[in-house]
Short mmCIF file of N, CA, C and O in Angstrom, two decimals:
data_model
loop_
_atom_site.label_atom_id
_atom_site.label_comp_id
_atom_site.label_asym_id
_atom_site.label_seq_id
_atom_site.Cartn_x
_atom_site.Cartn_y
_atom_site.Cartn_z
N MET A 1 3.41 12.66 22.19
CA MET A 1 4.38 13.12 21.22
C MET A 1 3.68 14.02 20.20
O MET A 1 2.62 13.71 19.69
N THR A 2 4.31 15.15 19.94
CA THR A 2 3.83 16.08 18.94
C THR A 2 4.78 16.04 17.75
O THR A 2 5.99 15.94 17.92
N ARG A 3 4.22 16.15 16.57
CA ARG A 3 5.02 16.19 15.34
C ARG A 3 4.93 17.58 14.74
O ARG A 3 3.84 18.07 14.44
N ARG A 4 6.09 18.21 14.59
CA ARG A 4 6.14 19.58 14.09
C ARG A 4 7.07 19.67 12.89
O ARG A 4 8.05 18.93 12.80
N ALA A 5 6.77 20.64 12.01
CA ALA A 5 7.65 20.83 10.86
C ALA A 5 7.72 22.31 10.51
O ALA A 5 6.74 23.04 10.63
N LEU A 6 8.91 22.72 10.08
CA LEU A 6 9.13 24.04 9.50
C LEU A 6 9.60 23.79 8.07
O LEU A 6 10.63 23.16 7.85
N LEU A 7 8.82 24.27 7.10
CA LEU A 7 9.11 24.06 5.70
C LEU A 7 9.41 25.41 5.05
O LEU A 7 8.60 26.33 5.14
N ILE A 8 10.56 25.52 4.41
CA ILE A 8 11.01 26.79 3.84
C ILE A 8 11.24 26.63 2.35
O ILE A 8 11.93 25.69 1.92
N GLY A 9 10.66 27.54 1.58
CA GLY A 9 10.88 27.57 0.14
C GLY A 9 11.40 28.94 -0.26
O GLY A 9 10.73 29.94 -0.02
N SER A 10 12.58 28.98 -0.85
CA SER A 10 13.21 30.26 -1.19
C SER A 10 13.47 30.31 -2.69
O SER A 10 14.49 29.80 -3.17
N GLU A 11 12.55 30.90 -3.42
CA GLU A 11 12.70 31.03 -4.87
C GLU A 11 13.37 32.36 -5.17
O GLU A 11 12.71 33.37 -5.38
N THR A 12 14.69 32.34 -5.21
CA THR A 12 15.46 33.55 -5.48
C THR A 12 16.24 33.40 -6.77
O THR A 12 16.52 32.28 -7.22
N TYR A 13 16.61 34.51 -7.35
CA TYR A 13 17.45 34.54 -8.55
C TYR A 13 16.91 33.65 -9.67
O TYR A 13 17.65 32.93 -10.34
N GLY A 14 15.59 33.69 -9.86
CA GLY A 14 14.97 32.95 -10.95
C GLY A 14 14.72 31.48 -10.68
O GLY A 14 14.20 30.77 -11.54
N LEU A 15 15.09 31.00 -9.52
CA LEU A 15 14.86 29.59 -9.17
C LEU A 15 13.35 29.34 -9.10
O LEU A 15 12.60 30.15 -8.54
N GLN A 16 12.91 28.24 -9.65
CA GLN A 16 11.50 27.88 -9.65
C GLN A 16 11.31 26.49 -9.08
O GLN A 16 12.23 25.68 -9.11
N GLY A 17 10.14 26.23 -8.57
CA GLY A 17 9.80 24.91 -8.08
C GLY A 17 9.94 24.72 -6.59
O GLY A 17 9.45 23.71 -6.05
N CYS A 18 10.55 25.66 -5.90
CA CYS A 18 10.74 25.51 -4.45
C CYS A 18 9.42 25.50 -3.70
O CYS A 18 9.21 24.70 -2.79
N ASN A 19 8.52 26.40 -4.08
CA ASN A 19 7.23 26.46 -3.40
C ASN A 19 6.42 25.19 -3.65
O ASN A 19 5.70 24.72 -2.77
N ALA A 20 6.55 24.63 -4.85
CA ALA A 20 5.88 23.35 -5.15
C ALA A 20 6.48 22.23 -4.30
O ALA A 20 5.75 21.35 -3.82
N ASP A 21 7.80 22.25 -4.11
CA ASP A 21 8.46 21.26 -3.24
C ASP A 21 7.90 21.35 -1.83
O ASP A 21 7.60 20.33 -1.19
N VAL A 22 7.76 22.57 -1.33
CA VAL A 22 7.24 22.78 0.03
C VAL A 22 5.80 22.31 0.13
O VAL A 22 5.42 21.66 1.12
N ALA A 23 4.97 22.61 -0.87
CA ALA A 23 3.57 22.17 -0.85
C ALA A 23 3.48 20.64 -0.84
O ALA A 23 2.65 20.07 -0.10
N LEU A 24 4.32 19.98 -1.62
CA LEU A 24 4.33 18.53 -1.65
C LEU A 24 4.75 17.96 -0.30
O LEU A 24 4.13 17.02 0.21
N MET A 25 5.77 18.56 0.31
CA MET A 25 6.22 18.10 1.62
C MET A 25 5.14 18.34 2.68
O MET A 25 4.91 17.48 3.54
N ARG A 26 4.47 19.50 2.60
CA ARG A 26 3.38 19.79 3.55
C ARG A 26 2.30 18.71 3.45
O ARG A 26 1.82 18.19 4.46
N ASP A 27 1.90 18.37 2.24
CA ASP A 27 0.85 17.36 2.06
C ASP A 27 1.32 15.99 2.56
O ASP A 27 0.56 15.27 3.21
N MET A 28 2.55 15.64 2.28
CA MET A 28 3.09 14.35 2.70
C MET A 28 3.16 14.25 4.23
O MET A 28 2.73 13.27 4.82
N LEU A 29 3.68 15.30 4.87
CA LEU A 29 3.78 15.28 6.33
C LEU A 29 2.39 15.30 6.97
O LEU A 29 2.16 14.64 7.99
N GLY A 30 1.47 16.08 6.39
CA GLY A 30 0.10 16.11 6.90
C GLY A 30 -0.56 14.74 6.85
O GLY A 30 -1.26 14.33 7.78
N SER A 31 -0.30 14.00 5.78
CA SER A 31 -0.88 12.66 5.65
C SER A 31 -0.24 11.67 6.61
O SER A 31 -0.78 10.59 6.82
N ARG A 32 0.88 12.05 7.18
CA ARG A 32 1.58 11.17 8.13
C ARG A 32 1.42 11.63 9.58
O ARG A 32 2.18 11.25 10.45
N GLY A 33 0.42 12.47 9.81
CA GLY A 33 0.05 12.81 11.17
C GLY A 33 0.80 13.94 11.82
O GLY A 33 0.76 14.08 13.05
N PHE A 34 1.48 14.78 11.03
CA PHE A 34 2.16 15.92 11.66
C PHE A 34 1.10 16.92 12.12
O PHE A 34 0.19 17.28 11.38
N ASP A 35 1.23 17.35 13.38
CA ASP A 35 0.24 18.22 14.02
C ASP A 35 0.41 19.68 13.64
O ASP A 35 -0.57 20.39 13.44
N GLU A 36 1.65 20.13 13.61
CA GLU A 36 1.95 21.55 13.38
C GLU A 36 2.92 21.67 12.22
O GLU A 36 4.06 21.21 12.31
N ILE A 37 2.47 22.29 11.14
CA ILE A 37 3.32 22.49 9.97
C ILE A 37 3.33 23.98 9.65
O ILE A 37 2.29 24.56 9.33
N VAL A 38 4.49 24.59 9.77
CA VAL A 38 4.65 26.01 9.47
C VAL A 38 5.37 26.13 8.13
O VAL A 38 6.39 25.49 7.92
N VAL A 39 4.80 26.94 7.24
CA VAL A 39 5.37 27.12 5.90
C VAL A 39 5.88 28.55 5.79
O VAL A 39 5.17 29.51 6.11
N ARG A 40 7.12 28.68 5.33
CA ARG A 40 7.73 29.99 5.06
C ARG A 40 8.14 30.01 3.59
O ARG A 40 9.10 29.36 3.20
N THR A 41 7.39 30.73 2.78
CA THR A 41 7.70 30.91 1.37
C THR A 41 7.50 32.38 1.02
O THR A 41 6.91 33.14 1.80
N GLY A 42 7.96 32.78 -0.15
CA GLY A 42 7.78 34.16 -0.59
C GLY A 42 8.36 35.14 0.40
O GLY A 42 9.49 34.98 0.87
N SER A 43 7.57 36.15 0.74
CA SER A 43 8.05 37.20 1.65
C SER A 43 8.23 36.69 3.08
O SER A 43 8.83 37.39 3.90
N ASP A 44 7.74 35.51 3.39
CA ASP A 44 7.95 34.92 4.72
C ASP A 44 9.27 34.16 4.82
O ASP A 44 9.65 33.72 5.90
N ALA A 45 9.95 33.98 3.68
CA ALA A 45 11.20 33.20 3.66
C ALA A 45 12.44 34.10 3.65
O ALA A 45 13.47 33.75 3.11
N THR A 46 12.32 35.25 4.28
CA THR A 46 13.48 36.13 4.43
C THR A 46 14.39 35.58 5.54
O THR A 46 14.00 34.66 6.28
N ARG A 47 15.55 36.16 5.66
CA ARG A 47 16.46 35.74 6.73
C ARG A 47 15.77 35.83 8.09
O ARG A 47 15.79 34.88 8.88
N SER A 48 15.14 36.95 8.36
CA SER A 48 14.49 37.12 9.67
C SER A 48 13.29 36.18 9.80
O SER A 48 13.03 35.66 10.88
N GLY A 49 12.56 35.96 8.71
CA GLY A 49 11.42 35.04 8.77
C GLY A 49 11.85 33.62 9.06
O GLY A 49 11.20 32.89 9.82
N ILE A 50 12.97 33.21 8.46
CA ILE A 50 13.49 31.86 8.70
C ILE A 50 13.99 31.73 10.13
O ILE A 50 13.69 30.75 10.82
N ILE A 51 14.74 32.72 10.60
CA ILE A 51 15.24 32.67 11.98
C ILE A 51 14.08 32.67 12.98
O ILE A 51 14.09 31.91 13.95
N ASP A 52 13.07 33.50 12.74
CA ASP A 52 11.89 33.50 13.62
C ASP A 52 11.21 32.14 13.63
O ASP A 52 10.79 31.64 14.68
N GLY A 53 11.11 31.53 12.45
CA GLY A 53 10.50 30.21 12.36
C GLY A 53 11.29 29.17 13.13
O GLY A 53 10.71 28.32 13.83
N LEU A 54 12.61 29.21 13.02
CA LEU A 54 13.46 28.29 13.78
C LEU A 54 13.33 28.51 15.28
O LEU A 54 13.23 27.55 16.05
N ASP A 55 13.34 29.79 15.69
CA ASP A 55 13.18 30.10 17.11
C ASP A 55 11.85 29.57 17.64
O ASP A 55 11.79 28.97 18.72
N ASP A 56 10.78 29.78 16.88
CA ASP A 56 9.45 29.30 17.29
C ASP A 56 9.42 27.78 17.35
O ASP A 56 8.83 27.19 18.28
N LEU A 57 10.04 27.13 16.38
CA LEU A 57 10.07 25.67 16.35
C LEU A 57 10.79 25.12 17.57
O LEU A 57 10.27 24.24 18.27
N VAL A 58 11.96 25.65 17.87
CA VAL A 58 12.73 25.19 19.03
C VAL A 58 11.96 25.45 20.32
O VAL A 58 11.90 24.58 21.21
N ALA A 59 11.34 26.62 20.44
CA ALA A 59 10.61 26.97 21.67
C ALA A 59 9.38 26.09 21.87
O ALA A 59 8.92 25.91 23.00
N SER A 60 8.84 25.53 20.79
CA SER A 60 7.62 24.73 20.90
C SER A 60 7.86 23.30 21.36
O SER A 60 6.93 22.60 21.73
N ILE A 61 9.10 22.86 21.35
CA ILE A 61 9.41 21.48 21.72
C ILE A 61 9.32 21.35 23.24
O ILE A 61 10.00 22.05 23.98
N ARG A 62 8.48 20.43 23.67
CA ARG A 62 8.25 20.26 25.11
C ARG A 62 8.64 18.86 25.60
O ARG A 62 8.89 18.66 26.76
N ASP A 63 8.65 17.91 24.70
CA ASP A 63 8.83 16.51 25.07
C ASP A 63 10.00 15.94 24.27
O ASP A 63 10.05 16.14 23.06
N PRO A 64 10.90 15.21 24.90
CA PRO A 64 12.01 14.61 24.16
C PRO A 64 11.55 13.66 23.05
O PRO A 64 12.31 13.36 22.13
N ALA A 65 10.33 13.19 23.13
CA ALA A 65 9.80 12.27 22.12
C ALA A 65 9.19 13.01 20.93
O ALA A 65 8.78 12.37 19.96
N ASP A 66 9.11 14.34 20.98
CA ASP A 66 8.56 15.10 19.86
C ASP A 66 9.38 14.85 18.60
O ASP A 66 10.60 14.69 18.66
N ALA A 67 8.69 14.83 17.47
CA ALA A 67 9.36 14.69 16.17
C ALA A 67 9.41 16.06 15.52
O ALA A 67 8.43 16.82 15.56
N VAL A 68 10.54 16.39 14.90
CA VAL A 68 10.73 17.68 14.26
C VAL A 68 11.33 17.48 12.87
O VAL A 68 12.28 16.71 12.71
N VAL A 69 10.76 18.18 11.89
CA VAL A 69 11.31 18.18 10.54
C VAL A 69 11.61 19.63 10.16
O VAL A 69 10.77 20.51 10.33
N LEU A 70 12.82 19.84 9.66
CA LEU A 70 13.20 21.13 9.08
C LEU A 70 13.51 20.85 7.63
O LEU A 70 14.39 20.04 7.32
N TYR A 71 12.78 21.50 6.71
CA TYR A 71 12.94 21.25 5.28
C TYR A 71 13.20 22.57 4.57
O TYR A 71 12.48 23.54 4.80
N TYR A 72 14.20 22.57 3.71
CA TYR A 72 14.54 23.77 2.95
C TYR A 72 14.66 23.42 1.48
O TYR A 72 15.34 22.45 1.12
N SER A 73 14.02 24.21 0.64
CA SER A 73 14.17 24.07 -0.80
C SER A 73 14.57 25.43 -1.35
O SER A 73 13.84 26.41 -1.17
N GLY A 74 15.76 25.52 -1.97
CA GLY A 74 16.23 26.79 -2.50
C GLY A 74 17.73 26.79 -2.66
O GLY A 74 18.39 25.77 -2.48
N HIS A 75 18.24 27.93 -3.04
CA HIS A 75 19.68 28.11 -3.17
C HIS A 75 20.29 28.41 -1.82
O HIS A 75 19.64 28.98 -0.95
N GLY A 76 21.52 28.08 -1.69
CA GLY A 76 22.30 28.51 -0.53
C GLY A 76 22.89 29.87 -0.84
O GLY A 76 22.54 30.51 -1.82
N GLY A 77 23.77 30.29 -0.02
CA GLY A 77 24.42 31.58 -0.23
C GLY A 77 25.91 31.45 0.01
O GLY A 77 26.38 30.49 0.60
N ARG A 78 26.62 32.42 -0.45
CA ARG A 78 28.06 32.39 -0.25
C ARG A 78 28.54 33.81 0.02
O ARG A 78 28.20 34.74 -0.71
N VAL A 79 29.33 33.94 1.05
CA VAL A 79 29.89 35.23 1.42
C VAL A 79 31.40 35.07 1.46
O VAL A 79 31.92 34.14 2.09
N ALA A 80 32.09 35.96 0.78
CA ALA A 80 33.56 35.91 0.79
C ALA A 80 34.07 36.25 2.19
O ALA A 80 33.67 37.25 2.78
N ARG A 81 34.93 35.41 2.69
CA ARG A 81 35.53 35.66 4.00
C ARG A 81 36.82 36.44 3.79
O ARG A 81 37.59 36.13 2.88
N PRO A 82 37.09 37.39 4.67
CA PRO A 82 38.32 38.17 4.52
C PRO A 82 39.58 37.32 4.66
O PRO A 82 40.63 37.67 4.12
N ASP A 83 39.49 36.18 5.33
CA ASP A 83 40.66 35.33 5.52
C ASP A 83 40.64 34.11 4.60
O ASP A 83 41.29 33.11 4.87
N PHE A 84 39.94 34.20 3.48
CA PHE A 84 39.79 33.06 2.57
C PHE A 84 41.13 32.50 2.12
O PHE A 84 41.37 31.29 2.20
N ALA A 85 42.02 33.34 1.60
CA ALA A 85 43.31 32.88 1.10
C ALA A 85 44.12 32.19 2.19
O ALA A 85 44.73 31.13 1.98
N GLU A 86 44.10 32.76 3.37
CA GLU A 86 44.84 32.18 4.50
C GLU A 86 44.27 30.80 4.87
O GLU A 86 45.02 29.87 5.11
N ARG A 87 42.96 30.68 4.88
CA ARG A 87 42.31 29.42 5.23
C ARG A 87 42.60 28.35 4.19
O ARG A 87 42.73 27.16 4.54
N GLN A 88 42.69 28.72 2.93
CA GLN A 88 42.96 27.75 1.87
C GLN A 88 44.41 27.27 1.93
O GLN A 88 44.72 26.18 1.47
N ALA A 89 45.32 28.10 2.45
CA ALA A 89 46.74 27.75 2.51
C ALA A 89 47.04 26.71 3.57
O ALA A 89 48.08 26.06 3.53
N THR A 90 46.17 26.55 4.55
CA THR A 90 46.44 25.60 5.64
C THR A 90 45.83 24.25 5.40
O THR A 90 45.06 24.00 4.59
#
């Protein structure tokens, strides 16, 4: 069994502390025997960087017994949908 983790810290719009959250999680998982820990922070935590990290994480799983952690610290996002009013009416 392999233990893998993808840790993402997205400090956007003045948000602080996300990278510290990721560092703490990295240390905690490392002390618990995780073999592969990938960190995406700063310029590595872009949309494409996160998707690439997820793709790599999924592709690396070889055994059903593998353990996987996906951790995100940061803000979410919101995009207005063109059918918002219609969806709220139902």
